[in-house]
Amino acid sequence: MTDIALVLKAASFAAHKHRDQRRKDEQASPYINHPLALANILANEGGVNDTATLCAALLHDTIEDTETTADELRESFGETVASVVLEVTDDKSITDKAVRKQLQVEHAAGISDPAKRVKLADKIANLRDIVATPPSDWTLERRRQYFDWAKSVIDRLRGVDARLEAVFDQAYSKRP
Ligand code: ZN
């Protein structure tokens, strides 16, 4: 049974943490739309009802992109949720973005199954956003490169969830 109360607490926590951030699309949509999209993909397209996975999806960018600490997540959502969020958090002490992207490819196979599902949902949501509401300053080449990089991450973690992998392939098939 999904713990709806905890999932809603995670949504509310993430909304607060991301309250001053916007997405890169032309309308500068509220950032929280993105974590909500991940949780929605997992629950309604992937059939995922695991509480920790849904909470981690909602919280997946809080450590990377806000002041949130792992201890804060541990206290409010427990060790499992905090550890999944950490698994999908880039190491920002590595300042070279290309290196961070390459590390995502290299680490993808070794992360937990919940973290793999969150990563699948993240890439699905991002590919859809790039097609539907692309960042205004992204060239065609940059959009294509993002699609190809996302696929190389997902190709390393295949075998975890056939349903979500099919949703990813569908999103990838719209490559610009
Ligand atoms: Zn994300």
Tab-separated table of C-alpha atoms and ligand atoms in Angstrom:
chain	number	residue	atom	x	y	z
A	1	MET	CA	0.000	0.000	0.000
A	2	THR	CA	1.297	3.415	-0.931
A	3	ASP	CA	1.650	5.769	2.030
A	4	ILE	CA	-0.219	8.680	0.443
A	5	ALA	CA	0.440	10.948	3.413
A	6	LEU	CA	4.213	10.582	3.053
A	7	VAL	CA	4.058	11.059	-0.741
A	8	LEU	CA	2.102	14.296	-0.252
A	9	LYS	CA	4.554	15.411	2.411
A	10	ALA	CA	7.375	14.886	-0.116
A	11	ALA	CA	5.476	16.880	-2.769
A	12	SER	CA	4.939	19.720	-0.340
A	13	PHE	CA	8.567	19.618	0.883
A	14	ALA	CA	9.863	19.732	-2.716
A	15	ALA	CA	7.482	22.561	-3.661
A	16	HIS	CA	8.845	24.598	-0.764
A	17	LYS	CA	12.509	23.846	-1.534
A	18	HIS	CA	12.165	24.648	-5.249
A	19	ARG	CA	9.843	27.633	-4.677
A	20	ASP	CA	12.176	30.216	-6.252
A	21	GLN	CA	13.348	28.077	-9.191
A	22	ARG	CA	12.031	27.910	-12.740
A	23	ARG	CA	12.496	25.413	-15.584
A	24	LYS	CA	14.526	26.376	-18.663
A	25	ASP	CA	11.584	26.387	-21.082
A	26	GLU	CA	10.417	29.613	-22.689
A	27	GLN	CA	7.550	30.073	-20.212
A	28	ALA	CA	9.961	29.517	-17.289
A	29	SER	CA	7.518	27.030	-15.727
A	30	PRO	CA	7.631	26.478	-11.950
A	31	TYR	CA	10.378	23.965	-11.152
A	32	ILE	CA	8.061	21.747	-9.096
A	33	ASN	CA	6.260	20.725	-12.316
A	34	HIS	CA	9.308	18.559	-13.074
A	35	PRO	CA	9.430	16.391	-9.894
A	36	LEU	CA	5.633	16.096	-10.066
A	37	ALA	CA	5.954	14.859	-13.674
A	38	LEU	CA	8.371	12.128	-12.550
A	39	ALA	CA	6.066	10.883	-9.791
A	40	ASN	CA	3.119	10.972	-12.188
A	41	ILE	CA	5.013	8.955	-14.825
A	42	LEU	CA	6.044	6.360	-12.238
A	43	ALA	CA	2.571	5.956	-10.724
A	44	ASN	CA	0.342	6.305	-13.772
A	45	GLU	CA	2.485	5.022	-16.638
A	46	GLY	CA	4.853	2.682	-14.803
A	47	GLY	CA	2.337	1.304	-12.293
A	48	VAL	CA	4.830	1.983	-9.489
A	49	ASN	CA	3.174	2.128	-6.055
A	50	ASP	CA	6.261	1.898	-3.841
A	51	THR	CA	6.191	4.789	-1.369
A	52	ALA	CA	9.974	5.285	-1.188
A	53	THR	CA	10.330	5.369	-4.985
A	54	LEU	CA	7.546	7.945	-5.383
A	55	CYS	CA	8.926	10.102	-2.551
A	56	ALA	CA	12.450	9.917	-3.987
A	57	ALA	CA	11.114	10.997	-7.400
A	58	LEU	CA	9.493	14.063	-5.844
A	59	LEU	CA	12.667	14.870	-3.917
A	60	HIS	CA	15.238	13.824	-6.554
A	61	ASP	CA	16.596	17.325	-7.281
A	62	THR	CA	16.418	18.792	-3.763
A	63	ILE	CA	19.992	17.956	-2.711
A	64	GLU	CA	21.463	18.755	-6.122
A	65	ASP	CA	19.647	22.028	-6.771
A	66	THR	CA	18.569	23.442	-3.378
A	67	GLU	CA	20.090	23.830	0.080
A	68	THR	CA	18.592	20.511	1.241
A	69	THR	CA	20.868	18.075	3.097
A	70	ALA	CA	20.734	14.295	3.210
A	71	ASP	CA	20.146	14.498	6.989
A	72	GLU	CA	17.056	16.627	6.433
A	73	LEU	CA	15.649	14.005	4.063
A	74	ARG	CA	16.582	11.204	6.493
A	75	GLU	CA	14.727	12.928	9.322
A	76	SER	CA	11.560	13.631	7.364
A	77	PHE	CA	11.373	10.642	5.001
A	78	GLY	CA	13.659	7.926	6.362
A	79	GLU	CA	16.920	6.318	5.344
A	80	THR	CA	15.651	4.544	2.193
A	81	VAL	CA	14.259	7.687	0.562
A	82	ALA	CA	17.373	9.696	1.460
A	83	SER	CA	19.691	7.050	0.033
A	84	VAL	CA	17.757	6.811	-3.265
A	85	VAL	CA	17.900	10.606	-3.651
A	86	LEU	CA	21.651	10.504	-2.994
A	87	GLU	CA	22.052	7.794	-5.647
A	88	VAL	CA	20.525	10.062	-8.299
A	89	THR	CA	22.339	13.218	-7.152
A	90	ASP	CA	25.260	14.435	-9.282
A	91	ASP	CA	28.474	15.243	-7.425
A	92	LYS	CA	28.586	19.011	-7.880
A	93	SER	CA	32.120	19.148	-6.464
A	94	ILE	CA	33.009	17.951	-9.961
A	95	THR	CA	32.701	21.247	-11.794
A	96	ASP	CA	33.156	19.876	-15.313
A	97	LYS	CA	29.635	19.209	-16.578
A	98	ALA	CA	30.819	16.796	-19.279
A	99	VAL	CA	32.578	14.700	-16.630
A	100	ARG	CA	29.420	14.646	-14.465
A	101	LYS	CA	27.400	13.494	-17.475
A	102	GLN	CA	29.887	10.741	-18.254
A	103	LEU	CA	29.768	9.624	-14.599
A	104	GLN	CA	25.978	9.232	-14.856
A	105	VAL	CA	26.540	6.777	-17.709
A	106	GLU	CA	29.200	4.873	-15.764
A	107	HIS	CA	27.213	4.705	-12.492
A	108	ALA	CA	23.811	3.815	-13.975
A	109	ALA	CA	24.295	0.049	-13.870
A	110	GLY	CA	25.354	0.009	-10.231
A	111	ILE	CA	22.508	1.945	-8.570
A	112	SER	CA	19.523	0.371	-6.762
A	113	ASP	CA	16.316	-0.588	-8.567
A	114	PRO	CA	14.312	2.321	-7.055
A	115	ALA	CA	17.068	4.719	-8.174
A	116	LYS	CA	16.982	3.200	-11.680
A	117	ARG	CA	13.214	3.788	-11.860
A	118	VAL	CA	13.633	7.426	-10.741
A	119	LYS	CA	16.337	7.865	-13.387
A	120	LEU	CA	14.070	6.374	-16.068
A	121	ALA	CA	11.257	8.771	-15.098
A	122	ASP	CA	13.682	11.728	-15.022
A	123	LYS	CA	14.950	11.039	-18.528
A	124	ILE	CA	11.401	10.369	-19.847
A	125	ALA	CA	10.208	13.712	-18.423
A	126	ASN	CA	13.213	15.603	-19.784
A	127	LEU	CA	12.932	14.133	-23.307
A	128	ARG	CA	9.240	15.029	-23.399
A	129	ASP	CA	9.972	18.567	-22.213
A	130	ILE	CA	12.663	19.032	-24.858
A	131	VAL	CA	10.158	18.051	-27.557
A	132	ALA	CA	7.142	19.937	-26.188
A	133	THR	CA	8.682	23.033	-24.581
A	134	PRO	CA	12.385	23.173	-25.481
A	135	PRO	CA	14.742	25.571	-23.691
A	136	SER	CA	14.733	28.645	-25.919
A	137	ASP	CA	18.522	28.757	-26.295
A	138	TRP	CA	19.028	25.065	-27.195
A	139	THR	CA	20.110	24.385	-30.761
A	140	LEU	CA	18.886	21.316	-32.649
A	141	GLU	CA	22.329	19.799	-32.138
A	142	ARG	CA	22.169	20.295	-28.374
A	143	ARG	CA	18.677	18.732	-28.184
A	144	ARG	CA	19.910	15.719	-30.176
A	145	GLN	CA	22.962	15.373	-27.949
A	146	TYR	CA	20.736	15.366	-24.862
A	147	PHE	CA	18.588	12.585	-26.363
A	148	ASP	CA	21.660	10.507	-27.187
A	149	TRP	CA	23.222	11.009	-23.758
A	150	ALA	CA	19.934	10.100	-22.008
A	151	LYS	CA	19.777	6.899	-24.052
A	152	SER	CA	23.332	5.946	-23.158
A	153	VAL	CA	22.455	6.339	-19.448
A	154	ILE	CA	19.273	4.266	-19.782
A	155	ASP	CA	20.936	1.587	-21.910
A	156	ARG	CA	23.242	0.872	-18.925
A	157	LEU	CA	20.373	0.177	-16.514
A	158	ARG	CA	17.995	-1.837	-18.705
A	159	GLY	CA	16.396	-4.963	-17.276
A	160	VAL	CA	14.951	-3.249	-14.202
A	161	ASP	CA	11.428	-2.380	-15.415
A	162	ALA	CA	10.191	-3.360	-18.885
A	163	ARG	CA	7.165	-1.093	-18.664
A	164	LEU	CA	9.126	2.071	-17.868
A	165	GLU	CA	11.817	1.154	-20.382
A	166	ALA	CA	9.107	0.949	-23.077
A	167	VAL	CA	7.832	4.389	-22.022
A	168	PHE	CA	11.405	5.693	-22.318
A	169	ASP	CA	11.800	4.161	-25.798
A	170	GLN	CA	8.547	5.813	-26.850
A	171	ALA	CA	9.810	9.195	-25.615
A	172	TYR	CA	13.178	8.623	-27.319
A	173	SER	CA	11.458	7.821	-30.624
A	174	LYS	CA	10.534	11.545	-30.817
A	175	ARG	CA	14.231	12.502	-31.088
A	176	PRO	CA	14.370	15.806	-32.997
B	1	ZN	ZN	15.284	15.834	-12.711
